[in-house]
Amino acid sequence: MDTMVFDDEPPPEPRDGWLLVRIYVPELNVYKCLQFPSDKVVWDVKQQCLASLPKPETVMR
């Protein structure tokens, strides 16, 4: 996997040819910082960002 994950602050500066994606979900108190190669497909980046978030233990119905 080419993705780099940084959960500690501060995140490093993005390297040349890499994109920095910061995700904050206040309801879950989650902050993620991910770096992706700039040639990565947007759909793949979205899927990996979503996969990096914690999963709820129960589903509300």
Coordinates of C-alpha atoms in Angstrom, one line a residue:
M1 CA 0.0 0.0 0.0
D2 CA 1.4 3.4 -0.9
T3 CA -0.6 5.3 1.7
M4 CA 1.2 6.9 4.7
V5 CA -0.9 7.4 7.9
F6 CA 0.0 9.9 10.5
D7 CA -2.1 10.1 13.6
D8 CA 0.3 12.1 15.7
E9 CA 0.6 15.9 15.4
P10 CA 2.0 17.7 13.6
P11 CA 1.9 15.8 10.3
P12 CA 4.9 16.1 8.1
E13 CA 4.9 18.3 5.1
P14 CA 3.8 16.5 2.0
R15 CA 6.6 15.2 -0.2
D16 CA 6.9 16.3 -3.8
G17 CA 4.4 14.3 -5.8
W18 CA 2.3 13.5 -2.8
L19 CA -1.1 14.9 -1.6
L20 CA -1.9 15.5 2.0
V21 CA -5.5 14.7 3.1
R22 CA -6.6 15.8 6.6
I23 CA -9.9 14.3 7.9
Y24 CA -11.7 15.5 11.1
V25 CA -14.9 14.0 12.3
P26 CA -16.0 16.0 15.4
E27 CA -18.9 13.6 16.3
L28 CA -16.3 10.8 16.7
N29 CA -13.5 13.0 17.9
V30 CA -11.3 11.6 15.2
Y31 CA -8.5 13.4 13.3
K32 CA -6.6 11.6 10.6
C33 CA -3.8 12.8 8.3
L34 CA -3.0 10.7 5.2
Q35 CA -0.6 11.1 2.3
F36 CA -1.2 9.7 -1.1
P37 CA 0.8 9.7 -4.3
S38 CA -0.5 12.4 -6.6
D39 CA -1.1 9.8 -9.4
K40 CA -3.5 7.8 -7.2
V41 CA -7.1 7.6 -8.5
V42 CA -9.6 9.8 -6.5
W43 CA -11.9 6.8 -5.9
D44 CA -9.1 4.8 -4.3
V45 CA -8.1 7.8 -2.1
K46 CA -11.8 8.1 -1.0
Q47 CA -12.0 4.4 -0.2
Q48 CA -8.8 4.4 1.9
C49 CA -9.9 7.6 3.8
L50 CA -13.2 6.0 4.7
A51 CA -11.5 2.7 5.6
S52 CA -9.1 4.6 8.0
L53 CA -12.1 5.8 10.1
P54 CA -13.2 3.8 13.1
K55 CA -16.2 1.6 12.6
P56 CA -19.3 1.9 14.8
E57 CA -19.9 -1.1 17.1
T58 CA -23.7 -1.0 16.7
V59 CA -25.9 0.2 13.9
M60 CA -28.8 2.5 14.8
R61 CA -32.1 1.4 13.2

